[in-house]
Amino acid sequence: DADVTQTPRNRITKTGKRIMLECSQTKGHDRMYWYRQDPGLGLRLIYYSFDVKDINKGEISDGYSVSRQAQAKFSLSLESAIPNQTALYFCATSQFRPGASEQFFGPGTRLTVL
Amino acid sequence: GDSVTQMEGPVTLSEEAFLTINCTYTATGYPSLFWYVQYPGEGLQLLLKATKADDKGSNKGFEATYRKETTSFHLEKGSVQVSDSAVYFCALTMNTGNQFYFGTGTSLTVIP
């Protein structure tokens, strides 16, 4: 089974709808992240969380919110979706170790907002 | 702030050609450096990493050396295969591991 899973894998929705993307991990990592990927822009950080009670905004948090329901679960919400939120969304996890941290990514959710 | 700049693509090579993808970084301290690969329809996966100056990361025939003097971490492979076709991302994180900074990605297509 995959260590980092995302649901759904694909979603088409309409402008103004509320959408939730979910991420679960079995790696036991404390840190979880949400990114979006757009062509030519690489990955941009939306939100990150270092434990259940810790939530931090990333580079592009406007229009998004998150919830860390448990150590293993981190969900991303779009309260009122708009077309320019059409993108590929990735969840990632990491466990801090000095000099050795790396991120582990889920398979992504392709979101289309019409 | 901390950032990564990598060579723009797309890059198209013939099988068995030599590959170089350039990556330079800006950081206030001494980062750890990574190359990630994204195959079509998949998430990113770690290809190799280096945690201090002069370290060489290597995996699957790919290599990159952490050059502090030129703030670079160029990815190389001596002989590419069709199966290497993917998008490659350079990334860094500082010692706190709080955030990771990614380049914009370089798309590689290898033709038979």
mmCIF file of C-alpha atoms in Angstrom:
data_model
loop_
_atom_site.group_PDB
_atom_site.id
_atom_site.type_symbol
_atom_site.label_atom_id
_atom_site.label_comp_id
_atom_site.label_asym_id
_atom_site.label_seq_id
_atom_site.Cartn_x
_atom_site.Cartn_y
_atom_site.Cartn_z
ATOM 1 C CA ASP A 1 0.000 0.000 0.000
ATOM 2 C CA ALA A 2 1.113 3.545 -0.744
ATOM 3 C CA ASP A 3 2.592 5.475 2.172
ATOM 4 C CA VAL A 4 0.927 8.777 1.214
ATOM 5 C CA THR A 5 -2.541 8.619 -0.318
ATOM 6 C CA GLN A 6 -4.741 11.345 -1.708
ATOM 7 C CA THR A 7 -8.441 11.338 -2.452
ATOM 8 C CA PRO A 8 -9.940 11.983 -4.877
ATOM 9 C CA ARG A 9 -7.410 11.512 -7.668
ATOM 10 C CA ASN A 10 -9.459 13.563 -10.099
ATOM 11 C CA ARG A 11 -12.233 16.051 -9.519
ATOM 12 C CA ILE A 12 -14.215 18.337 -11.772
ATOM 13 C CA THR A 13 -16.332 20.978 -10.087
ATOM 14 C CA LYS A 14 -18.034 24.270 -10.778
ATOM 15 C CA THR A 15 -17.186 27.797 -9.742
ATOM 16 C CA GLY A 16 -18.423 28.580 -6.232
ATOM 17 C CA LYS A 17 -18.549 25.005 -4.976
ATOM 18 C CA ARG A 18 -16.807 23.883 -1.796
ATOM 19 C CA ILE A 19 -14.211 21.207 -2.330
ATOM 20 C CA MET A 20 -12.176 19.122 0.091
ATOM 21 C CA LEU A 21 -9.057 17.206 -0.843
ATOM 22 C CA GLU A 22 -7.850 14.625 1.618
ATOM 23 C CA CYS A 23 -4.427 13.260 2.434
ATOM 24 C CA SER A 24 -3.517 10.309 4.626
ATOM 25 C CA GLN A 25 -0.125 8.887 5.492
ATOM 26 C CA THR A 26 1.142 5.724 7.117
ATOM 27 C CA LYS A 27 4.744 6.863 7.450
ATOM 28 C CA GLY A 28 4.312 8.173 10.984
ATOM 29 C CA HIS A 29 5.704 11.566 9.984
ATOM 30 C CA ASP A 30 4.946 14.679 11.979
ATOM 31 C CA ARG A 31 5.135 17.157 9.127
ATOM 32 C CA MET A 32 2.617 17.444 6.316
ATOM 33 C CA TYR A 33 2.383 19.862 3.407
ATOM 34 C CA TRP A 34 0.036 20.871 0.592
ATOM 35 C CA TYR A 35 1.411 22.104 -2.743
ATOM 36 C CA ARG A 36 -0.092 23.008 -6.071
ATOM 37 C CA GLN A 37 1.663 22.420 -9.360
ATOM 38 C CA ASP A 38 1.064 24.565 -12.411
ATOM 39 C CA PRO A 39 2.877 24.303 -15.750
ATOM 40 C CA GLY A 40 5.996 26.469 -15.766
ATOM 41 C CA LEU A 41 5.618 27.419 -12.107
ATOM 42 C CA GLY A 42 6.812 24.278 -10.385
ATOM 43 C CA LEU A 43 5.487 23.496 -6.926
ATOM 44 C CA ARG A 44 4.138 26.224 -4.713
ATOM 45 C CA LEU A 45 3.462 25.708 -1.020
ATOM 46 C CA ILE A 46 -0.100 26.343 0.154
ATOM 47 C CA TYR A 47 -0.062 25.268 3.816
ATOM 48 C CA TYR A 48 2.063 23.138 6.100
ATOM 49 C CA SER A 49 1.693 21.588 9.530
ATOM 50 C CA PHE A 50 4.336 20.326 11.938
ATOM 51 C CA ASP A 51 1.897 18.600 14.288
ATOM 52 C CA VAL A 52 -1.811 18.388 14.983
ATOM 53 C CA LYS A 53 -1.938 21.783 16.706
ATOM 54 C CA ASP A 54 0.327 23.581 14.265
ATOM 55 C CA ILE A 55 -0.851 25.133 10.988
ATOM 56 C CA ASN A 56 1.193 27.548 8.883
ATOM 57 C CA LYS A 57 0.458 29.489 5.738
ATOM 58 C CA GLY A 58 2.648 28.969 2.743
ATOM 59 C CA GLU A 59 3.361 31.069 -0.305
ATOM 60 C CA ILE A 60 -0.173 30.973 -1.760
ATOM 61 C CA SER A 61 -2.703 30.324 1.008
ATOM 62 C CA ASP A 62 -5.392 32.789 -0.122
ATOM 63 C CA GLY A 63 -8.591 30.979 -1.079
ATOM 64 C CA TYR A 64 -7.564 27.791 0.756
ATOM 65 C CA SER A 65 -7.925 26.408 4.269
ATOM 66 C CA VAL A 66 -6.634 23.253 5.926
ATOM 67 C CA SER A 67 -7.411 20.947 8.799
ATOM 68 C CA ARG A 68 -5.037 18.556 10.551
ATOM 69 C CA GLN A 69 -7.501 16.056 11.958
ATOM 70 C CA ALA A 70 -4.862 13.665 13.233
ATOM 71 C CA GLN A 71 -1.168 13.080 12.839
ATOM 72 C CA ALA A 72 -1.900 10.987 9.764
ATOM 73 C CA LYS A 73 -4.537 13.179 8.107
ATOM 74 C CA PHE A 74 -4.297 16.617 6.535
ATOM 75 C CA SER A 75 -7.106 17.977 4.378
ATOM 76 C CA LEU A 76 -7.204 20.975 2.056
ATOM 77 C CA SER A 77 -10.405 22.901 1.415
ATOM 78 C CA LEU A 78 -11.411 25.351 -1.244
ATOM 79 C CA GLU A 79 -14.351 27.206 0.288
ATOM 80 C CA SER A 80 -15.544 28.675 -2.998
ATOM 81 C CA ALA A 81 -13.660 27.261 -5.944
ATOM 82 C CA ILE A 82 -12.631 29.510 -8.835
ATOM 83 C CA PRO A 83 -11.220 28.566 -12.266
ATOM 84 C CA ASN A 84 -7.674 29.712 -11.505
ATOM 85 C CA GLN A 85 -7.526 27.062 -8.790
ATOM 86 C CA THR A 86 -7.476 24.473 -11.538
ATOM 87 C CA ALA A 87 -4.194 22.651 -10.914
ATOM 88 C CA LEU A 88 -2.522 19.477 -9.745
ATOM 89 C CA TYR A 89 -2.426 19.290 -5.939
ATOM 90 C CA PHE A 90 0.124 17.299 -3.986
ATOM 91 C CA CYS A 91 0.321 16.315 -0.359
ATOM 92 C CA ALA A 92 3.744 15.596 1.112
ATOM 93 C CA THR A 93 5.154 14.430 4.428
ATOM 94 C CA SER A 94 8.511 14.614 6.136
ATOM 95 C CA GLN A 95 10.130 13.722 9.418
ATOM 96 C CA PHE A 96 12.780 16.146 10.517
ATOM 97 C CA ARG A 97 16.254 14.723 10.984
ATOM 98 C CA PRO A 98 19.225 17.121 10.981
ATOM 99 C CA GLY A 99 20.830 17.093 7.575
ATOM 100 C CA ALA A 100 18.673 14.282 6.246
ATOM 101 C CA SER A 101 15.103 15.504 5.834
ATOM 102 C CA GLU A 102 13.341 14.701 2.615
ATOM 103 C CA GLN A 103 9.727 14.892 1.526
ATOM 104 C CA PHE A 104 7.523 12.022 0.431
ATOM 105 C CA PHE A 105 4.757 12.843 -1.989
ATOM 106 C CA GLY A 106 1.317 11.486 -2.667
ATOM 107 C CA PRO A 107 0.169 10.700 -6.222
ATOM 108 C CA GLY A 108 -1.647 14.014 -6.629
ATOM 109 C CA THR A 109 -5.196 15.218 -7.180
ATOM 110 C CA ARG A 110 -6.070 16.797 -10.490
ATOM 111 C CA LEU A 111 -8.695 19.471 -9.855
ATOM 112 C CA THR A 112 -10.599 21.232 -12.610
ATOM 113 C CA VAL A 113 -12.851 24.181 -11.779
ATOM 114 C CA LEU A 114 -15.255 25.104 -14.553
ATOM 115 C CA GLY B 1 15.216 34.485 0.577
ATOM 116 C CA ASP B 2 16.105 30.887 -0.134
ATOM 117 C CA SER B 3 15.435 29.772 -3.670
ATOM 118 C CA VAL B 4 16.371 27.399 -6.454
ATOM 119 C CA THR B 5 16.823 28.204 -10.139
ATOM 120 C CA GLN B 6 16.966 25.412 -12.640
ATOM 121 C CA MET B 7 17.431 25.169 -16.342
ATOM 122 C CA GLU B 8 14.284 25.596 -18.337
ATOM 123 C CA GLY B 9 13.125 22.932 -20.674
ATOM 124 C CA PRO B 10 11.884 21.095 -22.385
ATOM 125 C CA VAL B 11 14.944 19.001 -23.114
ATOM 126 C CA THR B 12 14.862 16.360 -25.855
ATOM 127 C CA LEU B 13 17.710 13.867 -26.179
ATOM 128 C CA SER B 14 18.395 10.742 -28.128
ATOM 129 C CA GLU B 15 18.854 7.512 -26.239
ATOM 130 C CA GLU B 16 22.408 7.085 -24.860
ATOM 131 C CA ALA B 17 23.096 10.830 -24.967
ATOM 132 C CA PHE B 18 24.702 12.682 -22.065
ATOM 133 C CA LEU B 19 22.369 14.652 -19.832
ATOM 134 C CA THR B 20 23.025 17.779 -17.790
ATOM 135 C CA ILE B 21 20.305 19.754 -16.048
ATOM 136 C CA ASN B 22 21.618 22.860 -14.336
ATOM 137 C CA CYS B 23 20.529 23.931 -10.863
ATOM 138 C CA THR B 24 21.789 26.838 -8.787
ATOM 139 C CA TYR B 25 20.614 27.914 -5.381
ATOM 140 C CA THR B 26 20.455 30.922 -3.118
ATOM 141 C CA ALA B 27 20.484 30.287 0.607
ATOM 142 C CA THR B 28 21.408 32.173 3.737
ATOM 143 C CA GLY B 29 23.108 29.155 5.289
ATOM 144 C CA TYR B 30 24.080 25.643 4.290
ATOM 145 C CA PRO B 31 21.142 23.812 2.764
ATOM 146 C CA SER B 32 20.532 20.196 1.936
ATOM 147 C CA LEU B 33 19.982 19.745 -1.789
ATOM 148 C CA PHE B 34 17.748 17.303 -3.633
ATOM 149 C CA TRP B 35 16.735 16.141 -7.066
ATOM 150 C CA TYR B 36 13.216 14.793 -7.414
ATOM 151 C CA VAL B 37 11.754 13.069 -10.456
ATOM 152 C CA GLN B 38 8.128 13.047 -11.550
ATOM 153 C CA TYR B 39 7.071 10.385 -14.021
ATOM 154 C CA PRO B 40 3.896 10.967 -16.048
ATOM 155 C CA GLY B 41 0.779 10.744 -13.903
ATOM 156 C CA GLU B 42 2.694 10.281 -10.664
ATOM 157 C CA GLY B 43 3.840 12.277 -7.670
ATOM 158 C CA LEU B 44 7.403 13.389 -7.065
ATOM 159 C CA GLN B 45 9.896 10.889 -5.788
ATOM 160 C CA LEU B 46 13.365 11.474 -4.450
ATOM 161 C CA LEU B 47 16.105 10.737 -6.973
ATOM 162 C CA LEU B 48 19.181 11.761 -4.985
ATOM 163 C CA LYS B 49 20.347 14.160 -2.314
ATOM 164 C CA ALA B 50 23.427 15.784 -0.776
ATOM 165 C CA THR B 51 23.587 17.306 2.664
ATOM 166 C CA LYS B 52 26.905 19.144 2.721
ATOM 167 C CA ALA B 53 29.431 20.754 0.412
ATOM 168 C CA ASP B 54 31.360 18.417 -1.922
ATOM 169 C CA ASP B 55 28.944 15.545 -1.272
ATOM 170 C CA LYS B 56 27.931 13.608 -4.373
ATOM 171 C CA GLY B 57 24.470 12.139 -4.532
ATOM 172 C CA SER B 58 23.892 9.262 -6.928
ATOM 173 C CA ASN B 59 21.096 6.910 -7.916
ATOM 174 C CA LYS B 60 20.023 4.992 -11.049
ATOM 175 C CA GLY B 61 23.032 6.314 -12.966
ATOM 176 C CA PHE B 62 22.277 9.940 -12.106
ATOM 177 C CA GLU B 63 24.777 12.045 -10.169
ATOM 178 C CA ALA B 64 24.934 15.537 -8.698
ATOM 179 C CA THR B 65 27.681 17.205 -6.687
ATOM 180 C CA TYR B 66 27.019 19.885 -4.068
ATOM 181 C CA ARG B 67 29.297 22.782 -5.090
ATOM 182 C CA LYS B 68 29.364 25.475 -2.446
ATOM 183 C CA GLU B 69 31.761 27.716 -4.392
ATOM 184 C CA THR B 70 29.396 27.949 -7.358
ATOM 185 C CA THR B 71 26.169 27.366 -5.362
ATOM 186 C CA SER B 72 25.243 24.621 -7.807
ATOM 187 C CA PHE B 73 23.866 21.084 -7.850
ATOM 188 C CA HIS B 74 23.765 20.069 -11.496
ATOM 189 C CA LEU B 75 22.189 16.748 -12.423
ATOM 190 C CA GLU B 76 24.096 14.498 -14.842
ATOM 191 C CA LYS B 77 23.719 11.115 -16.445
ATOM 192 C CA GLY B 78 26.144 9.607 -18.873
ATOM 193 C CA SER B 79 23.697 7.672 -21.028
ATOM 194 C CA VAL B 80 19.986 8.365 -20.870
ATOM 195 C CA GLN B 81 17.262 5.850 -21.618
ATOM 196 C CA VAL B 82 13.708 6.264 -22.865
ATOM 197 C CA SER B 83 12.540 5.334 -19.370
ATOM 198 C CA ASP B 84 14.252 8.473 -17.995
ATOM 199 C CA SER B 85 11.642 10.652 -19.686
ATOM 200 C CA ALA B 86 10.124 12.636 -16.839
ATOM 201 C CA VAL B 87 10.120 16.045 -15.150
ATOM 202 C CA TYR B 88 13.076 16.736 -12.861
ATOM 203 C CA PHE B 89 12.938 19.136 -9.919
ATOM 204 C CA CYS B 90 15.819 20.599 -7.969
ATOM 205 C CA ALA B 91 15.011 21.480 -4.350
ATOM 206 C CA LEU B 92 16.585 22.652 -1.132
ATOM 207 C CA THR B 93 15.797 22.776 2.550
ATOM 208 C CA MET B 94 17.680 24.402 5.349
ATOM 209 C CA ASN B 95 18.867 22.607 8.479
ATOM 210 C CA THR B 96 15.580 23.220 10.259
ATOM 211 C CA GLY B 97 13.787 21.312 7.515
ATOM 212 C CA ASN B 98 10.860 23.668 7.914
ATOM 213 C CA GLN B 99 10.226 24.390 4.260
ATOM 214 C CA PHE B 100 11.369 23.008 0.962
ATOM 215 C CA TYR B 101 11.999 25.227 -2.041
ATOM 216 C CA PHE B 102 11.542 23.739 -5.488
ATOM 217 C CA GLY B 103 12.696 24.817 -8.899
ATOM 218 C CA THR B 104 10.200 25.098 -11.728
ATOM 219 C CA GLY B 105 11.020 21.683 -13.127
ATOM 220 C CA THR B 106 12.742 20.555 -16.331
ATOM 221 C CA SER B 107 10.908 18.245 -18.675
ATOM 222 C CA LEU B 108 13.094 15.596 -20.300
ATOM 223 C CA THR B 109 12.049 13.501 -23.274
ATOM 224 C CA VAL B 110 14.343 10.756 -24.499
ATOM 225 C CA ILE B 111 13.685 9.458 -27.990
ATOM 226 C CA PRO B 112 14.816 6.042 -29.273
#
